[in-house]
C-alpha cells in the first residue's frame, strides 16, 4: 500500500520548493536558438512590384511598395506585407554614427535582444541622401498571430544622418528571399526634405 506514495511525496516536495522561492533557481531562462532558413522562402518582392513615394511631415520621403499595410507612429512609419517589412524611425542625434559607434552601441543592443540575433556585417555605404552605416543581420521573427509559426528573417538596418537628425531604416524579409534590387531601390530613394 505504501508503494504509490513515493512519487506523490516527490511531487509535493518539488511543488513546495517552487512556492518557497527555489523555482527561479531551478528554471533557468533559455536563450532563443536561430530558426532554420526555409528551403523555398516566402517573401520575394516581385520584380513587377510598383513603388509609391511616401512623404512624411517629419521631413523625409521614401519609396514604399504599393499595397503594403502602413502603420504610422510618433517618430516613424512602417510598411509590411506578410514577413516583408520596411520600418523607418527618425530622431535627433548630435553627431553622425560611425562603423565603430554603431558596433559599440546599436549592434551591442541588437545582440542582447530577443530572437537569436546574428550580425553578419557592419559597413559604410554611400546613398543619394548621404553616407549610411549598414548593419546586416538575421533574427527570428515573432510568431505569426494566426499560425503561431516563426521564421528566420534577414535584415538590413541603415543609419542615415544629416544635420542633427538620424533616420534608422530597417528592411526585413525571410532569410534567403531575393530582394536585393528592391531593397537597394527603397534605401536609395530615401531623401531628407526641408
Tab-separated table of N, CA and C in Angstrom, residues 45-47 177-188:
chain	number	residue	atom	x	y	z
A	45	UNK	N	9.962	39.913	-53.108
A	45	UNK	CA	9.170	41.020	-53.632
A	45	UNK	C	9.241	40.896	-55.148
A	46	UNK	N	8.098	40.814	-55.832
A	46	UNK	CA	8.126	40.606	-57.285
A	46	UNK	C	8.865	41.731	-58.013
A	47	UNK	N	9.533	41.378	-59.105
A	47	UNK	CA	10.220	42.385	-59.915
A	47	UNK	C	9.229	43.397	-60.480
A	177	UNK	N	15.301	35.029	-49.231
A	177	UNK	CA	14.489	35.678	-50.268
A	177	UNK	C	15.396	36.612	-51.068
A	178	UNK	N	15.111	36.752	-52.348
A	178	UNK	CA	15.947	37.580	-53.215
A	178	UNK	C	15.309	38.953	-53.380
A	179	UNK	N	15.625	39.862	-52.471
A	179	UNK	CA	15.060	41.203	-52.515
A	179	UNK	C	16.131	42.283	-52.643
A	180	UNK	N	17.331	41.900	-53.061
A	180	UNK	CA	18.451	42.846	-53.107
A	180	UNK	C	18.134	44.072	-53.958
A	181	UNK	N	17.563	43.881	-55.141
A	181	UNK	CA	17.266	45.017	-56.019
A	181	UNK	C	16.211	45.931	-55.407
A	182	UNK	N	15.165	45.338	-54.826
A	182	UNK	CA	14.091	46.134	-54.241
A	182	UNK	C	14.582	46.886	-53.000
A	183	UNK	N	15.418	46.225	-52.197
A	183	UNK	CA	15.973	46.905	-51.016
A	183	UNK	C	16.871	48.064	-51.444
A	184	UNK	N	17.665	47.851	-52.492
A	184	UNK	CA	18.539	48.915	-52.999
A	184	UNK	C	17.692	50.102	-53.475
A	185	UNK	N	16.575	49.807	-54.160
A	185	UNK	CA	15.684	50.860	-54.638
A	185	UNK	C	15.104	51.652	-53.464
A	186	UNK	N	14.595	50.943	-52.434
A	186	UNK	CA	13.986	51.633	-51.290
A	186	UNK	C	15.019	52.461	-50.529
A	187	UNK	N	16.163	51.862	-50.215
A	187	UNK	CA	17.197	52.591	-49.467
A	187	UNK	C	17.699	53.787	-50.271
A	188	UNK	N	17.875	53.592	-51.571
A	188	UNK	CA	18.360	54.673	-52.425
A	188	UNK	C	17.353	55.780	-52.632
